[in-house]
CSV table of C-alpha atoms and ligand atoms in Angstrom, one decimal:
chain,number,residue,atom,x,y,z
A,1,UNK,CA,15.1,-53.9,-60.2
A,2,UNK,CA,17.1,-52.6,-63.1
A,3,UNK,CA,19.1,-49.4,-62.6
A,4,UNK,CA,20.2,-47.5,-65.4
A,5,UNK,CA,22.2,-44.2,-65.2
A,6,UNK,CA,22.5,-41.1,-67.5
A,7,UNK,CA,25.3,-38.7,-67.3
A,8,UNK,CA,22.9,-36.1,-68.6
A,9,UNK,CA,19.3,-35.7,-69.2
A,10,UNK,CA,20.2,-35.7,-73.6
A,11,UNK,CA,21.5,-39.1,-73.0
A,12,UNK,CA,18.2,-40.9,-71.8
A,13,UNK,CA,16.4,-43.1,-74.5
A,14,UNK,CA,13.5,-41.2,-76.3
A,15,UNK,CA,11.7,-44.1,-77.2
A,16,UNK,CA,11.7,-45.6,-74.1
A,17,UNK,CA,10.4,-45.2,-70.3
A,18,UNK,CA,11.0,-46.2,-66.7
A,19,UNK,CA,8.8,-47.4,-64.0
A,20,UNK,CA,10.9,-45.1,-61.6
A,21,UNK,CA,12.7,-41.9,-63.1
A,22,UNK,CA,15.2,-39.9,-60.8
A,23,UNK,CA,16.7,-36.3,-61.1
A,24,UNK,CA,20.3,-36.0,-59.8
A,25,UNK,CA,21.6,-32.2,-59.5
A,26,UNK,CA,23.6,-32.3,-56.2
A,27,UNK,CA,25.1,-28.9,-57.1
A,28,UNK,CA,22.5,-27.7,-55.8
A,29,UNK,CA,19.2,-27.7,-57.5
A,30,UNK,CA,17.8,-31.1,-55.7
A,31,UNK,CA,20.0,-30.4,-53.0
A,32,UNK,CA,18.2,-27.3,-52.3
A,33,UNK,CA,14.5,-29.0,-53.6
A,34,UNK,CA,15.3,-31.6,-50.6
A,35,UNK,CA,16.4,-29.3,-48.3
A,36,UNK,CA,12.8,-27.1,-49.0
A,37,UNK,CA,11.1,-29.9,-48.8
A,38,UNK,CA,12.5,-31.2,-45.8
A,39,UNK,CA,12.0,-27.5,-43.6
A,40,UNK,CA,8.6,-27.6,-44.3
A,41,UNK,CA,8.0,-26.1,-48.0
A,42,UNK,CA,4.7,-26.9,-49.1
A,43,UNK,CA,6.0,-27.9,-52.8
A,44,UNK,CA,8.8,-26.9,-55.5
A,45,UNK,CA,7.1,-26.5,-58.7
A,46,UNK,CA,10.1,-26.3,-61.5
A,47,UNK,CA,10.3,-24.3,-64.5
A,48,UNK,CA,13.2,-24.7,-67.3
A,49,UNK,CA,11.6,-21.1,-68.7
A,50,UNK,CA,12.0,-17.7,-66.2
A,51,UNK,CA,9.3,-16.0,-68.1
A,52,UNK,CA,6.7,-18.9,-67.7
A,53,UNK,CA,7.8,-19.3,-64.1
A,54,UNK,CA,7.0,-15.5,-63.1
A,55,UNK,CA,3.7,-15.8,-65.0
A,56,UNK,CA,2.5,-19.2,-63.0
A,57,UNK,CA,3.9,-17.6,-59.9
A,58,UNK,CA,2.3,-14.3,-60.0
A,59,UNK,CA,-1.2,-16.4,-59.8
A,60,UNK,CA,-0.2,-17.7,-56.3
A,61,UNK,CA,-0.4,-15.8,-53.4
A,62,UNK,CA,2.7,-13.5,-52.6
A,63,UNK,CA,3.0,-14.8,-49.1
A,64,UNK,CA,2.9,-18.4,-49.6
A,65,UNK,CA,5.5,-18.1,-52.4
A,66,UNK,CA,9.2,-18.3,-52.9
A,67,UNK,CA,11.3,-17.4,-56.5
A,68,UNK,CA,14.4,-18.9,-57.2
A,69,UNK,CA,16.5,-18.3,-60.1
A,70,UNK,CA,19.6,-19.3,-61.1
A,71,UNK,CA,21.5,-18.8,-64.1
A,72,UNK,CA,25.5,-19.6,-64.8
A,73,UNK,CA,25.8,-20.0,-60.8
A,74,UNK,CA,24.1,-16.7,-60.1
A,75,UNK,CA,20.8,-15.2,-58.8
A,76,UNK,CA,18.8,-13.8,-61.3
A,77,UNK,CA,17.8,-10.5,-60.4
A,78,UNK,CA,14.4,-9.6,-60.0
A,79,UNK,CA,14.1,-13.3,-57.5
A,80,UNK,CA,13.5,-13.8,-53.5
A,81,UNK,CA,16.7,-16.5,-54.1
A,82,UNK,CA,19.3,-18.1,-56.2
A,83,UNK,CA,20.2,-21.6,-55.9
A,84,UNK,CA,21.8,-22.0,-52.3
A,85,UNK,CA,20.4,-24.3,-50.1
A,86,UNK,CA,21.7,-22.6,-47.2
A,87,UNK,CA,19.5,-20.0,-48.1
A,88,UNK,CA,16.2,-21.9,-47.4
A,89,UNK,CA,15.7,-22.1,-44.0
A,90,UNK,CA,12.2,-23.4,-42.5
A,91,UNK,CA,11.7,-19.9,-40.9
A,92,UNK,CA,11.8,-18.4,-44.7
A,93,UNK,CA,10.0,-21.8,-46.5
A,94,UNK,CA,7.9,-23.0,-44.6
A,95,UNK,CA,4.5,-23.3,-45.5
A,96,UNK,CA,5.5,-21.6,-49.1
A,97,UNK,CA,5.7,-23.2,-52.7
A,98,UNK,CA,9.1,-23.0,-54.1
A,99,UNK,CA,9.0,-21.9,-57.3
A,100,UNK,CA,12.4,-22.6,-59.6
A,101,UNK,CA,14.1,-22.5,-62.5
A,102,UNK,CA,18.2,-23.4,-62.7
A,103,UNK,CA,20.6,-23.5,-65.6
A,104,UNK,CA,20.1,-27.7,-65.6
A,105,UNK,CA,18.5,-29.4,-62.7
A,106,UNK,CA,15.2,-28.6,-63.8
A,107,UNK,CA,16.1,-29.1,-67.3
A,108,UNK,CA,16.5,-32.5,-66.0
A,109,UNK,CA,13.2,-33.2,-63.9
A,110,UNK,CA,11.4,-31.8,-67.0
A,111,UNK,CA,13.0,-34.3,-68.9
A,112,UNK,CA,11.8,-37.4,-66.7
A,113,UNK,CA,8.0,-36.3,-65.7
A,114,UNK,CA,5.9,-38.3,-67.6
A,115,UNK,CA,7.9,-41.7,-66.0
A,116,UNK,CA,4.6,-42.9,-63.4
A,117,UNK,CA,7.4,-42.3,-60.3
A,118,UNK,CA,9.6,-39.1,-60.3
A,119,UNK,CA,11.8,-38.4,-57.5
A,120,UNK,CA,14.7,-36.0,-56.8
A,121,UNK,CA,17.7,-37.6,-55.1
A,122,UNK,CA,21.2,-35.7,-53.7
A,123,UNK,CA,23.7,-37.1,-51.1
A,124,UNK,CA,21.7,-35.5,-48.6
A,125,UNK,CA,18.4,-37.6,-49.4
A,126,UNK,CA,20.5,-40.4,-50.8
A,127,UNK,CA,18.9,-42.9,-48.0
A,128,UNK,CA,15.2,-41.5,-48.1
A,129,UNK,CA,15.4,-42.4,-52.0
A,130,UNK,CA,17.0,-46.0,-51.0
A,131,UNK,CA,14.5,-46.7,-48.8
A,132,UNK,CA,11.4,-45.9,-51.2
A,133,UNK,CA,13.0,-48.3,-53.9
A,134,UNK,CA,13.9,-50.9,-52.0
A,135,UNK,CA,10.3,-50.9,-50.6
A,136,UNK,CA,8.2,-50.0,-54.1
A,137,UNK,CA,10.4,-52.2,-55.9
A,138,UNK,CA,10.2,-50.4,-59.4
A,139,UNK,CA,11.2,-52.7,-61.9
A,140,UNK,CA,13.0,-50.2,-63.9
A,141,UNK,CA,14.9,-47.4,-62.0
A,142,UNK,CA,16.6,-44.4,-64.4
A,143,UNK,CA,19.0,-42.1,-62.6
A,144,UNK,CA,19.6,-38.9,-64.4
A,145,UNK,CA,22.6,-36.8,-63.7
A,146,UNK,CA,21.8,-33.1,-64.7
A,147,UNK,CA,25.8,-32.5,-65.8
A,148,UNK,CA,26.6,-28.9,-67.0
A,149,UNK,CA,24.9,-27.8,-70.4
A,150,UNK,CA,24.6,-31.2,-71.9
A,151,UNK,CA,28.0,-32.8,-70.4
A,152,UNK,CA,29.1,-35.3,-67.9
A,153,UNK,CA,29.4,-34.2,-63.5
A,154,UNK,CA,31.2,-35.7,-61.2
A,155,UNK,CA,29.1,-34.8,-58.2
A,156,UNK,CA,26.1,-36.3,-60.1
A,157,UNK,CA,27.9,-39.2,-61.2
A,158,UNK,CA,29.1,-39.8,-57.7
A,159,UNK,CA,25.4,-39.4,-56.0
A,160,UNK,CA,24.0,-42.1,-59.0
A,161,UNK,CA,26.6,-44.4,-57.4
A,162,UNK,CA,25.9,-44.1,-53.8
A,163,UNK,CA,22.5,-45.0,-54.6
A,164,UNK,CA,22.8,-47.5,-56.5
A,165,UNK,CA,25.9,-49.3,-54.2
A,166,UNK,CA,23.3,-48.4,-51.1
A,167,UNK,CA,20.9,-50.7,-53.6
A,168,UNK,CA,23.2,-53.4,-53.9
A,169,UNK,CA,25.1,-53.9,-50.8
A,170,UNK,CA,21.0,-54.3,-48.9
A,171,UNK,CA,19.7,-56.2,-51.4
A,172,UNK,CA,23.6,-58.5,-52.3
A,173,UNK,CA,22.2,-58.9,-55.6
A,174,UNK,CA,24.5,-59.8,-58.0
A,175,UNK,CA,25.8,-56.0,-59.3
A,176,UNK,CA,25.4,-57.8,-63.3
A,177,UNK,CA,21.7,-58.0,-62.4
A,178,UNK,CA,21.0,-54.6,-60.9
A,179,UNK,CA,23.4,-53.2,-63.1
A,180,UNK,CA,21.1,-51.9,-66.6
A,181,UNK,CA,24.6,-50.2,-68.1
A,182,UNK,CA,28.2,-49.7,-67.9
A,183,UNK,CA,27.4,-46.4,-66.3
A,184,UNK,CA,25.9,-48.1,-63.2
A,185,UNK,CA,29.0,-50.2,-62.7
A,186,UNK,CA,31.3,-46.6,-63.4
A,187,UNK,CA,29.4,-44.9,-60.8
A,188,UNK,CA,29.4,-47.4,-57.7
A,189,UNK,CA,33.5,-47.3,-58.4
A,190,UNK,CA,34.0,-43.2,-58.6
A,191,UNK,CA,31.3,-43.8,-55.5
A,192,UNK,CA,34.0,-46.3,-53.4
A,193,UNK,CA,37.0,-44.4,-54.3
A,194,UNK,CA,35.5,-41.1,-53.1
A,195,UNK,CA,32.9,-41.9,-50.5
A,196,UNK,CA,34.9,-40.7,-47.6
A,197,UNK,CA,35.9,-37.4,-49.3
A,198,UNK,CA,33.0,-36.1,-51.3
A,199,UNK,CA,34.1,-32.9,-50.5
A,200,UNK,CA,37.8,-33.5,-52.1
A,201,UNK,CA,36.0,-34.9,-55.4
A,202,UNK,CA,33.6,-31.6,-55.1
A,203,UNK,CA,36.9,-29.4,-55.3
A,204,UNK,CA,38.0,-31.5,-58.5
A,205,UNK,CA,34.6,-31.2,-60.6
A,206,UNK,CA,34.7,-28.4,-62.9
A,207,UNK,CA,30.9,-27.2,-61.1
A,208,UNK,CA,32.7,-27.4,-57.5
A,209,UNK,CA,35.4,-25.0,-58.9
A,210,UNK,CA,32.8,-22.7,-60.6
A,211,UNK,CA,31.0,-22.3,-57.6
A,212,UNK,CA,33.9,-22.2,-55.7
A,213,UNK,CA,35.0,-19.0,-57.8
A,214,UNK,CA,31.5,-17.7,-56.8
A,215,UNK,CA,32.1,-17.8,-52.9
A,216,UNK,CA,30.1,-21.2,-52.5
A,217,UNK,CA,32.0,-23.5,-50.3
A,218,UNK,CA,30.0,-23.6,-47.6
A,219,UNK,CA,27.3,-24.7,-49.8
A,220,UNK,CA,29.7,-27.7,-51.6
A,221,UNK,CA,30.3,-28.6,-48.1
A,222,UNK,CA,26.3,-29.1,-47.3
A,223,UNK,CA,25.8,-30.8,-50.4
A,224,UNK,CA,28.9,-32.9,-50.0
A,225,UNK,CA,26.9,-34.3,-46.7
A,226,UNK,CA,25.3,-38.2,-47.0
A,227,UNK,CA,22.0,-39.0,-45.6
A,228,UNK,CA,21.3,-36.0,-43.6
A,229,UNK,CA,17.7,-35.2,-44.4
A,230,UNK,CA,15.1,-38.1,-44.2
A,231,UNK,CA,12.6,-36.2,-47.2
A,232,UNK,CA,11.8,-37.7,-50.3
A,233,UNK,CA,10.9,-35.0,-53.0
A,234,UNK,CA,8.2,-37.3,-55.4
A,235,UNK,CA,6.6,-35.6,-58.2
A,236,UNK,CA,2.8,-35.1,-57.1
A,237,UNK,CA,1.8,-33.6,-60.5
A,238,UNK,CA,3.7,-32.9,-64.2
A,239,UNK,CA,6.4,-30.5,-62.1
A,240,UNK,CA,5.7,-30.3,-58.6
A,241,UNK,CA,7.3,-32.5,-55.9
B,305,3SL,O1,22.7,-26.1,-63.1
B,305,3SL,C1,22.0,-26.8,-62.2
B,305,3SL,O2,20.5,-27.0,-62.1
B,305,3SL,C2,22.1,-25.8,-60.8
B,305,3SL,O3,22.2,-26.7,-59.8
B,305,3SL,C3,23.2,-25.2,-60.7
B,305,3SL,S1,24.0,-24.3,-59.6
B,305,3SL,O4,24.5,-25.0,-58.5
B,305,3SL,O5,23.1,-23.6,-58.9
B,305,3SL,O6,25.2,-23.4,-60.2
């Protein structure tokens, strides 16, 4: 297995495709998706465009759907949910499809949706993703951070490092064989430095600070936990996990 880390969707090569591509948006889209599926959601369908989300979800029975819209960290007017994983209780989401559009995370998923295997990962479901990769052994894996509007984010890179670190430890592979690009080694170094204080790292992160200004400390605490959900968000059809 060769792992490549890309800090943003824009940095992924356009002339190559991996066997497995993983979108990461720890704060907060992929954490929300993992939470919804772990709580019994029927599926998660992603959109970069709010109007298209409305049009497609309109055809779904109202009692079987939930619409989540986030822009700039806030909830989009007219949507039932924003992008807080803490709102996604089993009581609310069980048996329902989440139609979701967020600033960066849903765009990252759409960028990689043509890969044969597409996953969504966060820290909270890291172990489930690693277990799948170790079992499936795809030849090439891209871990793609969502970043923020085209720029690097600490929280997505540390999650990429957490995934790569766990695979490295469990396979005993030489790092230079596992790492397809330098970003892998640097993501592992970031994770090794902060693994015991991921919430502290989120406080350093620009998007962590943005969410703190929006009174989302509890979301940061929740998303900074590692391996708490045994759920594998995997794409079944383009844009649907
Ligand atoms: O950018 C995104 O996709 C969101 O996850 C951002 S937020 O955490 O909901 O503000």
